[in-house]
PDB file of C-alpha atoms and ligand atoms in Angstrom:
ATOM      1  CA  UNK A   1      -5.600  40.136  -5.265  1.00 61.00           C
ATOM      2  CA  UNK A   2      -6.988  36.661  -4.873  1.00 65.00           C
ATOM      3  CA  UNK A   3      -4.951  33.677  -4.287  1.00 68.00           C
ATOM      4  CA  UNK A   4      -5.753  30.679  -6.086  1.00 69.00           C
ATOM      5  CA  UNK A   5      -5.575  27.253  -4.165  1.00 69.00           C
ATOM      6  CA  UNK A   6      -4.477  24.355  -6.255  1.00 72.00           C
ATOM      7  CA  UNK A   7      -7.086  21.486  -5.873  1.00 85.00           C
ATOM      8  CA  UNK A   8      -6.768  18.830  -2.908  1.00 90.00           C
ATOM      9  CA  UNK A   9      -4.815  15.986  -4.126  1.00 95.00           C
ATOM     10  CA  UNK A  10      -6.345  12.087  -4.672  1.00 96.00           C
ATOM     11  CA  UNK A  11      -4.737   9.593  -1.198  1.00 96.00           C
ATOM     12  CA  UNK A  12      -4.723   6.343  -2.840  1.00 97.00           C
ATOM     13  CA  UNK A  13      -3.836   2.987  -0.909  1.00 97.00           C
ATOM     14  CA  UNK A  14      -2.942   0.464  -2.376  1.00 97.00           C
ATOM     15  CA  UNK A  15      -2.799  -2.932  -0.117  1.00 96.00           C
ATOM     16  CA  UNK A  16      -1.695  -6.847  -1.404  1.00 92.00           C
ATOM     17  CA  UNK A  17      -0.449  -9.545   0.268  1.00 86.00           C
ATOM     18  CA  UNK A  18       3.812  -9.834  -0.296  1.00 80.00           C
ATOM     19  CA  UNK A  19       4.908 -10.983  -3.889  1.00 80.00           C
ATOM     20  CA  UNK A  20       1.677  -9.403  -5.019  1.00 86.00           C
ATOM     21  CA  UNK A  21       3.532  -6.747  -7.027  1.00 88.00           C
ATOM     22  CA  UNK A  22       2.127  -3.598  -5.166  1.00 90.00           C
ATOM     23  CA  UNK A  23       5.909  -2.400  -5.122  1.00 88.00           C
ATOM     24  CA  UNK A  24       6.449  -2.638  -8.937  1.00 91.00           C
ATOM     25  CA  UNK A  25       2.885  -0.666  -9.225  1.00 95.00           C
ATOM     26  CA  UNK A  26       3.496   2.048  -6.945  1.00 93.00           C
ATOM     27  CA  UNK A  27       6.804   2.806  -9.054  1.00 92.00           C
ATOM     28  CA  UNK A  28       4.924   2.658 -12.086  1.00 95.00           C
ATOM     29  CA  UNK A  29       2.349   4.643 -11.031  1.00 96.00           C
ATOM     30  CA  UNK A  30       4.437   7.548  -9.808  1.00 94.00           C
ATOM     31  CA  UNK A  31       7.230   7.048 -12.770  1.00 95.00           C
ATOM     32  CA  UNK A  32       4.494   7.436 -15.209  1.00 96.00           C
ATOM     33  CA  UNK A  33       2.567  10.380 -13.509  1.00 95.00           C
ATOM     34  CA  UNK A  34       3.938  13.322 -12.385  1.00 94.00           C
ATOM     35  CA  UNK A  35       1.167  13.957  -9.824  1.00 95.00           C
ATOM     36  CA  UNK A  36       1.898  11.436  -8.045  1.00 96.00           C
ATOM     37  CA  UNK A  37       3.945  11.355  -5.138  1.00 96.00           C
ATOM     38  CA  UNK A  38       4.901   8.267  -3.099  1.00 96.00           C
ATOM     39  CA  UNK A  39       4.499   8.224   0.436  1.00 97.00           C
ATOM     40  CA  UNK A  40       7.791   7.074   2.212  1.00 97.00           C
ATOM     41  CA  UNK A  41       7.040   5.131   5.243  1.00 98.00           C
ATOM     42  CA  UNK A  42       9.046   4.963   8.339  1.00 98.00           C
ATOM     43  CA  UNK A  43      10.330   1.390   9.319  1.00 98.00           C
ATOM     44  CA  UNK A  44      12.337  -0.125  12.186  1.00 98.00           C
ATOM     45  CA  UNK A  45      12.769  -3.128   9.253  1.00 96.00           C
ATOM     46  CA  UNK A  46      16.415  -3.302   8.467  1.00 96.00           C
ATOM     47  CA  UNK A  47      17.157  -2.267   4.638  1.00 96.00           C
ATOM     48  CA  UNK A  48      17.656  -4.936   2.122  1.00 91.00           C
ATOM     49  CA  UNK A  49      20.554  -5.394   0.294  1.00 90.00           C
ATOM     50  CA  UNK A  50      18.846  -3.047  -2.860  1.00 90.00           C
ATOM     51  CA  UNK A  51      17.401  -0.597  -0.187  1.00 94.00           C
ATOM     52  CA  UNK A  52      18.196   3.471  -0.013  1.00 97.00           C
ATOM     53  CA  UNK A  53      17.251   5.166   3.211  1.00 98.00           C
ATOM     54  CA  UNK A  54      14.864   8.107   2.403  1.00 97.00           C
ATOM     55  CA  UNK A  55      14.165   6.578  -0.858  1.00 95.00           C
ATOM     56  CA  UNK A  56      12.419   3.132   0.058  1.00 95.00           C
ATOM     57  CA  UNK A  57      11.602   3.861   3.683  1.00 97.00           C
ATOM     58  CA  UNK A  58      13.721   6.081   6.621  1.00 98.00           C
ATOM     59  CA  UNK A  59      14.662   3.391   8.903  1.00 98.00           C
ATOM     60  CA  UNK A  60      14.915   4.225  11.946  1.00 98.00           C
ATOM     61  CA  UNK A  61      15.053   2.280  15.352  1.00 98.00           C
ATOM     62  CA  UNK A  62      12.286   1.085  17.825  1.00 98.00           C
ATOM     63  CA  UNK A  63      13.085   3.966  19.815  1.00 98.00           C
ATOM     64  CA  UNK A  64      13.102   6.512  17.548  1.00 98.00           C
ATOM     65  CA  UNK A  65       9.417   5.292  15.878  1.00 98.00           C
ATOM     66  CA  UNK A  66       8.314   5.031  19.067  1.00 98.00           C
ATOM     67  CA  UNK A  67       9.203   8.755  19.585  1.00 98.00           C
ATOM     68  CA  UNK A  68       7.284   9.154  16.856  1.00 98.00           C
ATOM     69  CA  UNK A  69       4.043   7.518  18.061  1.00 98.00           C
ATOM     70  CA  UNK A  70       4.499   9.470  21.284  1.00 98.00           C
ATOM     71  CA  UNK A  71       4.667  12.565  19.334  1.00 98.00           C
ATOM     72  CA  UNK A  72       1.385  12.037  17.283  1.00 97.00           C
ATOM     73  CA  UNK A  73       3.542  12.300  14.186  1.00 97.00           C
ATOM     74  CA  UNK A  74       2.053   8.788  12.105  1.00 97.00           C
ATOM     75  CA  UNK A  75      -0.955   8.986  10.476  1.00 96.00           C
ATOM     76  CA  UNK A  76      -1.470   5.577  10.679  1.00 97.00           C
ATOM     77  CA  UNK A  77       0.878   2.980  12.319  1.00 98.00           C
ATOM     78  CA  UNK A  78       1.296  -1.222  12.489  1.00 98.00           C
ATOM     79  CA  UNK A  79       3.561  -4.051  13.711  1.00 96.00           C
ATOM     80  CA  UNK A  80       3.837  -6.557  10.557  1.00 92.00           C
ATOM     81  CA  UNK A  81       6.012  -8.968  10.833  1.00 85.00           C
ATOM     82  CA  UNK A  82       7.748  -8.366  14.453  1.00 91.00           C
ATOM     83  CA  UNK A  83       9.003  -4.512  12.467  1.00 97.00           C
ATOM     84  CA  UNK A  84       7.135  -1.204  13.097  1.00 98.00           C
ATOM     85  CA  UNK A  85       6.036   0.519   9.806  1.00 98.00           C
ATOM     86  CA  UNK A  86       4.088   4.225   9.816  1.00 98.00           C
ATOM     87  CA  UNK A  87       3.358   7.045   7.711  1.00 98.00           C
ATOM     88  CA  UNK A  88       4.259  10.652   8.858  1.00 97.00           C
ATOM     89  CA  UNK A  89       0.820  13.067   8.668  1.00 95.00           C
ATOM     90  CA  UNK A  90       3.326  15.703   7.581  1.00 96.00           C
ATOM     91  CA  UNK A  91       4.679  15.138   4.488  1.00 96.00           C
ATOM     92  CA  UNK A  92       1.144  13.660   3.194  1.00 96.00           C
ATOM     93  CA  UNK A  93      -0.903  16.783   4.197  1.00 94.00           C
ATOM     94  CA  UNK A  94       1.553  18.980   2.411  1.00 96.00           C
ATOM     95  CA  UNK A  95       2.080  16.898  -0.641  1.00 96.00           C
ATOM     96  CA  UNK A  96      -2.116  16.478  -0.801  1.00 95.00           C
ATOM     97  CA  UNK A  97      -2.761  20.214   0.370  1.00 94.00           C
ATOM     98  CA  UNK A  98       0.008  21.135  -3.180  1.00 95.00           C
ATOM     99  CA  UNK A  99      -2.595  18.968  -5.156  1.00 95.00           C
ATOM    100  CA  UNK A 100      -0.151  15.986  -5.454  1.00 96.00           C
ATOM    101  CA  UNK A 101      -1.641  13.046  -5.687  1.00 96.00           C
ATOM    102  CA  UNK A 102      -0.138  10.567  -2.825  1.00 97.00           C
ATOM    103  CA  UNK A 103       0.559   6.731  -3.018  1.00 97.00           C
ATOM    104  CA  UNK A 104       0.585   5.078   0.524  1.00 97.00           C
ATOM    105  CA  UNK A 105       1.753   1.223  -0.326  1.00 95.00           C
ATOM    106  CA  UNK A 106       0.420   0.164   3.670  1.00 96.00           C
ATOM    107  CA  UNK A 107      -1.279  -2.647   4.868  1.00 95.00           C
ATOM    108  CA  UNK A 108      -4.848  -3.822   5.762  1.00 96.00           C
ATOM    109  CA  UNK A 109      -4.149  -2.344   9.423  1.00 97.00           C
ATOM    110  CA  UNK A 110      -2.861   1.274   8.519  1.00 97.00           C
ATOM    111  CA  UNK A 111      -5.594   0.947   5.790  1.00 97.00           C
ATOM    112  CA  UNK A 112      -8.372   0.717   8.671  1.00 96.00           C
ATOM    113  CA  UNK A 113      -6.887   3.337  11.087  1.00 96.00           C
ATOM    114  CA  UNK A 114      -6.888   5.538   7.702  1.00 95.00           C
ATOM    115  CA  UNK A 115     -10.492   5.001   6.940  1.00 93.00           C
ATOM    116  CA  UNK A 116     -11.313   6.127  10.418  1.00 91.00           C
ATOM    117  CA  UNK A 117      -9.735   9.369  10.722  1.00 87.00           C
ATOM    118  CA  UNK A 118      -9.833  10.721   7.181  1.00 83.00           C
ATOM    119  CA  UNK A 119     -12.034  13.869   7.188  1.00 79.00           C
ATOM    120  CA  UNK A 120     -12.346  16.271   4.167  1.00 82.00           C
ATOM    121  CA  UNK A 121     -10.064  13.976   2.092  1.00 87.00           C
ATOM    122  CA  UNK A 122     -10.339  12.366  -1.043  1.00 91.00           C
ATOM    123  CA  UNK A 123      -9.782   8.737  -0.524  1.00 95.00           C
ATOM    124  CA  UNK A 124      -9.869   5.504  -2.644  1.00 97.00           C
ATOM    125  CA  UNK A 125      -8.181   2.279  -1.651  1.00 97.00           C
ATOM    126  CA  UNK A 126      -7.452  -0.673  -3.799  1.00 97.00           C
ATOM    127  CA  UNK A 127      -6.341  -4.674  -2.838  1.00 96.00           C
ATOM    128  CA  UNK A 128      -4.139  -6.107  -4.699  1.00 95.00           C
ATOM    129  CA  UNK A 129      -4.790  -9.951  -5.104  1.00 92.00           C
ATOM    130  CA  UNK A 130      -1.400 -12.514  -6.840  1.00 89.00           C
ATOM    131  CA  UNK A 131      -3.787 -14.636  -9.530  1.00 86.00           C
ATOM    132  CA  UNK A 132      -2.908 -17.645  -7.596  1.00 86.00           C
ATOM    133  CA  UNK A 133      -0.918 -19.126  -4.613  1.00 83.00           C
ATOM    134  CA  UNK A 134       1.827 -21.193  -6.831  1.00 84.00           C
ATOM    135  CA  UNK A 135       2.275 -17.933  -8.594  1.00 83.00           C
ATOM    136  CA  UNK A 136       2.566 -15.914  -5.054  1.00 81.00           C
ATOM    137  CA  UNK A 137       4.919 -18.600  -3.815  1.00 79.00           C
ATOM    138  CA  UNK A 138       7.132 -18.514  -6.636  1.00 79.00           C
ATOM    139  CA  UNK A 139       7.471 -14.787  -7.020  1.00 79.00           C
ATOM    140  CA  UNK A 140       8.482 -14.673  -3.315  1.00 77.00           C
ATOM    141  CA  UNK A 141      11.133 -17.470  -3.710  1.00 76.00           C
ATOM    142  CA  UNK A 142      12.648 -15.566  -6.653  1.00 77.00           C
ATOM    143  CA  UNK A 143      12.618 -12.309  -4.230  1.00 71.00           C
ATOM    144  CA  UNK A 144      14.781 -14.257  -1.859  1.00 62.00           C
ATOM    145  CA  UNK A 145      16.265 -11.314  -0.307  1.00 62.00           C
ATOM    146  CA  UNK A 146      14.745 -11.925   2.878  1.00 62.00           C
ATOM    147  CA  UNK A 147      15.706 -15.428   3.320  1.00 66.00           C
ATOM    148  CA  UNK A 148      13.580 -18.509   2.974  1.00 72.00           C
ATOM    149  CA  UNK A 149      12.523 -18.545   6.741  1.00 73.00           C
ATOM    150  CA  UNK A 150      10.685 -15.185   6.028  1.00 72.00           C
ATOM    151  CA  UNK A 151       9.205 -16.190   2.962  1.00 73.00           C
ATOM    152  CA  UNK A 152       7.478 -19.099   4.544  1.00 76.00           C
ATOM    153  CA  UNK A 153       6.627 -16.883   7.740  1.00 76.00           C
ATOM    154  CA  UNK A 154       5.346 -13.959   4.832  1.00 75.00           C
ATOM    155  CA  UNK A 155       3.375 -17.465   2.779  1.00 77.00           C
ATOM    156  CA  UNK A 156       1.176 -18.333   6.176  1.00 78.00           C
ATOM    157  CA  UNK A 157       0.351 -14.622   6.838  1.00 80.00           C
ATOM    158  CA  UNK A 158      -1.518 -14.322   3.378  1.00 84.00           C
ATOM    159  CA  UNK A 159      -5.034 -15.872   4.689  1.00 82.00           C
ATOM    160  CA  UNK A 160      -5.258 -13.341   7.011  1.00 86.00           C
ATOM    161  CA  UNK A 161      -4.072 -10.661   4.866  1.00 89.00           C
ATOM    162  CA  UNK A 162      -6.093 -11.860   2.260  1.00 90.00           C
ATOM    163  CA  UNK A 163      -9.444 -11.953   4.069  1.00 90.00           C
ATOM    164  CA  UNK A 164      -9.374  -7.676   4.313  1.00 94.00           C
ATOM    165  CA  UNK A 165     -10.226  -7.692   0.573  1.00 92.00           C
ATOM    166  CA  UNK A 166     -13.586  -6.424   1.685  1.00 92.00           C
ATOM    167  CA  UNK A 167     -12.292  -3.355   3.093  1.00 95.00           C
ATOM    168  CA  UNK A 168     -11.661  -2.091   0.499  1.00 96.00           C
ATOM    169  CA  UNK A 169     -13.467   0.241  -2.050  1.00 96.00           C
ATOM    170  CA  UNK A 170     -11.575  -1.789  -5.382  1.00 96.00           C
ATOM    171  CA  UNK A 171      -9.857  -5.454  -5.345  1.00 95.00           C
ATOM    172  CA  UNK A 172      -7.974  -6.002  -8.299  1.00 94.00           C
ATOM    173  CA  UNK A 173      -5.581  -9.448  -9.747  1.00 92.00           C
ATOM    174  CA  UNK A 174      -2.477  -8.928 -10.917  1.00 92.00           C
ATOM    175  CA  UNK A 175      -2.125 -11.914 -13.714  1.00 89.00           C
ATOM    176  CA  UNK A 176      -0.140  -9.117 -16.019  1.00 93.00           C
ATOM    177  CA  UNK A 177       1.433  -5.963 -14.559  1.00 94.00           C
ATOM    178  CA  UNK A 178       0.596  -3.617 -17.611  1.00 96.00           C
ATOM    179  CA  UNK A 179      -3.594  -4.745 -17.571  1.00 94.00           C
ATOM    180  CA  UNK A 180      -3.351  -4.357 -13.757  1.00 95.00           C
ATOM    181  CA  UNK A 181      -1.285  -1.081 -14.112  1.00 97.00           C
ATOM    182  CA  UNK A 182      -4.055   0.340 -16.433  1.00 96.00           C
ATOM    183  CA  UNK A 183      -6.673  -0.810 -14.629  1.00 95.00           C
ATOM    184  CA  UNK A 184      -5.439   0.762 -11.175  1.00 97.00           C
ATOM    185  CA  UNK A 185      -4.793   3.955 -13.112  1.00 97.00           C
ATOM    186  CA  UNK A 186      -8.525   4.060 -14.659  1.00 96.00           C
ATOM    187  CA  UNK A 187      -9.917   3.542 -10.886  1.00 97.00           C
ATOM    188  CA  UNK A 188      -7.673   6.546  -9.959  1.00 97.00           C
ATOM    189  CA  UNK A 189      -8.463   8.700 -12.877  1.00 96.00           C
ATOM    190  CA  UNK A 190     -12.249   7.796 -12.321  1.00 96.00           C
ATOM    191  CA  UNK A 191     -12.435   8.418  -8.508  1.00 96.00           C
ATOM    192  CA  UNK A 192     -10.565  11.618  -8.796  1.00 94.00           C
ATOM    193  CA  UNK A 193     -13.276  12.852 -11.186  1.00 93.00           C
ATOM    194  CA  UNK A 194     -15.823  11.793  -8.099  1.00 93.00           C
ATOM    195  CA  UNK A 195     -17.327   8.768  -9.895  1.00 95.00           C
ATOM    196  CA  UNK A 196     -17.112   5.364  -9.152  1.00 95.00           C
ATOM    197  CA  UNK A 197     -15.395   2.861 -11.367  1.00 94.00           C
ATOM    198  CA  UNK A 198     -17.519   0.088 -12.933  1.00 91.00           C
ATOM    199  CA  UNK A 199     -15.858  -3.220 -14.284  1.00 83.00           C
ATOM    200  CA  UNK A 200     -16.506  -6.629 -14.236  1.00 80.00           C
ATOM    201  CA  UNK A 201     -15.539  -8.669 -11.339  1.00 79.00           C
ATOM    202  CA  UNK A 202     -16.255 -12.061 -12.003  1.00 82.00           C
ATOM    203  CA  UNK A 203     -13.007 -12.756 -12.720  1.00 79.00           C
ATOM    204  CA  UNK A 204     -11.714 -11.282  -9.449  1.00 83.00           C
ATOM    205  CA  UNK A 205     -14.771 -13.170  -7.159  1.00 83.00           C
ATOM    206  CA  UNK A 206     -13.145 -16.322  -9.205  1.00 85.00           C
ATOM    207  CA  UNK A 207      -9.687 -15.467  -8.056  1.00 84.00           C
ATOM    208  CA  UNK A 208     -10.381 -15.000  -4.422  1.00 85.00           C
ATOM    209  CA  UNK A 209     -12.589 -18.033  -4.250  1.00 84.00           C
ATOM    210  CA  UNK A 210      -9.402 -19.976  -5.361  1.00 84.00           C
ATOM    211  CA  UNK A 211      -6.870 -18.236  -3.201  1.00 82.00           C
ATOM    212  CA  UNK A 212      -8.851 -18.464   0.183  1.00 77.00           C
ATOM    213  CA  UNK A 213     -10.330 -22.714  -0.184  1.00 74.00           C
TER     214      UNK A 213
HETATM  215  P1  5GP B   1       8.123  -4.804   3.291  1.00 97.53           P
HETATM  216  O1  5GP B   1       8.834  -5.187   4.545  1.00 97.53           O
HETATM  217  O2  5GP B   1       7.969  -5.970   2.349  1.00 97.53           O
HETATM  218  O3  5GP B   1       8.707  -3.595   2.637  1.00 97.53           O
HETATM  219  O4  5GP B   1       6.629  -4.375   3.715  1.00 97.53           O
HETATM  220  C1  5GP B   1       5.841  -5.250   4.484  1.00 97.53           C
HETATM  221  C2  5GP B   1       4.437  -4.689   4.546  1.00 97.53           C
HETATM  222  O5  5GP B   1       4.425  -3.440   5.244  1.00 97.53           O
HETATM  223  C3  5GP B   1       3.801  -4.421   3.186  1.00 97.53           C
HETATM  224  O6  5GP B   1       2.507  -4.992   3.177  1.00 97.53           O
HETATM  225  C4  5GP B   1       3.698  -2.908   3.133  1.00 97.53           C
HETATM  226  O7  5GP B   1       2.585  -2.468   2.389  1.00 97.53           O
HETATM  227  C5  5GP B   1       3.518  -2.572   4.588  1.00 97.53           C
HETATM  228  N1  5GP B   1       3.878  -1.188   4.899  1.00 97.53           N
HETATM  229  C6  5GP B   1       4.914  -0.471   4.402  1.00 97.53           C
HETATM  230  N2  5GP B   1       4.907   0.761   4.917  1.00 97.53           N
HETATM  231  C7  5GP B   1       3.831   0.834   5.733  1.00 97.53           C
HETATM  232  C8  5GP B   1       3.285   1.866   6.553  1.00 97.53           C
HETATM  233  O8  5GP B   1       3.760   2.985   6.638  1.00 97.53           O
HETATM  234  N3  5GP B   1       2.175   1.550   7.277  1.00 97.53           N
HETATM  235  C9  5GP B   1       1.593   0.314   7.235  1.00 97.53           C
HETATM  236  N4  5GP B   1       0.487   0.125   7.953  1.00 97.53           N
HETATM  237  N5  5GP B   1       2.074  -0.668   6.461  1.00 97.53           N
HETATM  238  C10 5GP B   1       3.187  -0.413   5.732  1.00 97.53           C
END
């Protein structure tokens, strides 16, 4: 009798500064595929007001993530904005190894440890860039949920962020969630079919030139 291995699943990261709408995405993504799994992260961030434990992230406390670390458990780990955030290796392997495809919404930092220790995986990782600052600031005063002080502190972290976008294998702009939405899913659909996904980037080269002078 032979036993008949379902194909490794795709790992997709996607990466954006905050108020870049790589939340909405992910949700999209994995509402509108049924492949596709998203990764829940652990966080010693406390919940917002909208937030579900086990459903957004597990939040836990320092001590308990840094159990965690001790323990080998995260895949990839960072400290963004004074909170720990980390993926467990478990849950990704299995969810991967049953052909799932897996959605890890981390940032530029997990992204690099990632890239490092991925062997024998199928990896693609896409930047997500706001189409301008005024729109970025906006969309995080209308979030509001974390309070105006952390919006500001979340607005001067975005050059740094920002300047990763070259660590990544696809940067794309969100100007309209449904183009962007398509787009991301055409990259996905492409890489998992091992080819690389051509489009124009002028438009995106014109974007980041804005956002970073
Ligand atoms: P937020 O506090 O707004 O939910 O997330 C803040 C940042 O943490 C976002 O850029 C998000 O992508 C990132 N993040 C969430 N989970 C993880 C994780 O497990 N690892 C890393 N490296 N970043 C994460």
């Amino acid at each position: 009798m032979s036993i008949i291995r379902p194909v490794m699943g795709q790992l997709v990261v996607l990466s954006s500064p905050s108020g870049a709408g790589k939340t909405t995405l992910s949700k999209m993504l994995a509402k509108q595929n049924s492949n596709f799994v998203i990764s829940i992260s652990h966080t010693t961030r406390k919940p917002r007001p909208d937030e579900v434990d086990g459903k957004d992230y597990y939040f836990i406390d320092k001590k308990n993530f840094e159990n965690l670390v001790k323990e080998k458990s995260f895949f990839e780990y960072a400290s963004i904005f004074d909170n720990y955030y980390g993926t467990q290796k478990e849950t990704v392997i299995k969810n991967l190894s049953n052909g799932k495809d897996v959605l890890l919404d981390i940032d530029w930092q997990g992204t690099q440890q990632l890239k490092k220790k991925i062997k024998n995986l199928k990896l693609v990782t896409i930047f997500i860039l706001p189409p301008s600052i005024d729109i970025l600031k906006q969309r995080l005063i209308n979030r509001n949920q974390d309070g105006k002080k952390l919006a500001d502190k979340r607005m001067k972290k975005f050059s740094e962020e920002i300047s990763h976008w070259k660590e990544y294998d696809y940067v794309v702009v969100n100007d309209n969630i449904d183009s962007c939405y398509n787009l991301i899913i055409s990259i996905i659909n492409s890489e998992k079919n091992g080819i690389k996904f051509v489009y124009n980037d002028k438009e995106i080269k014109n974007t980041i030139n804005k956002l970073i002078s």
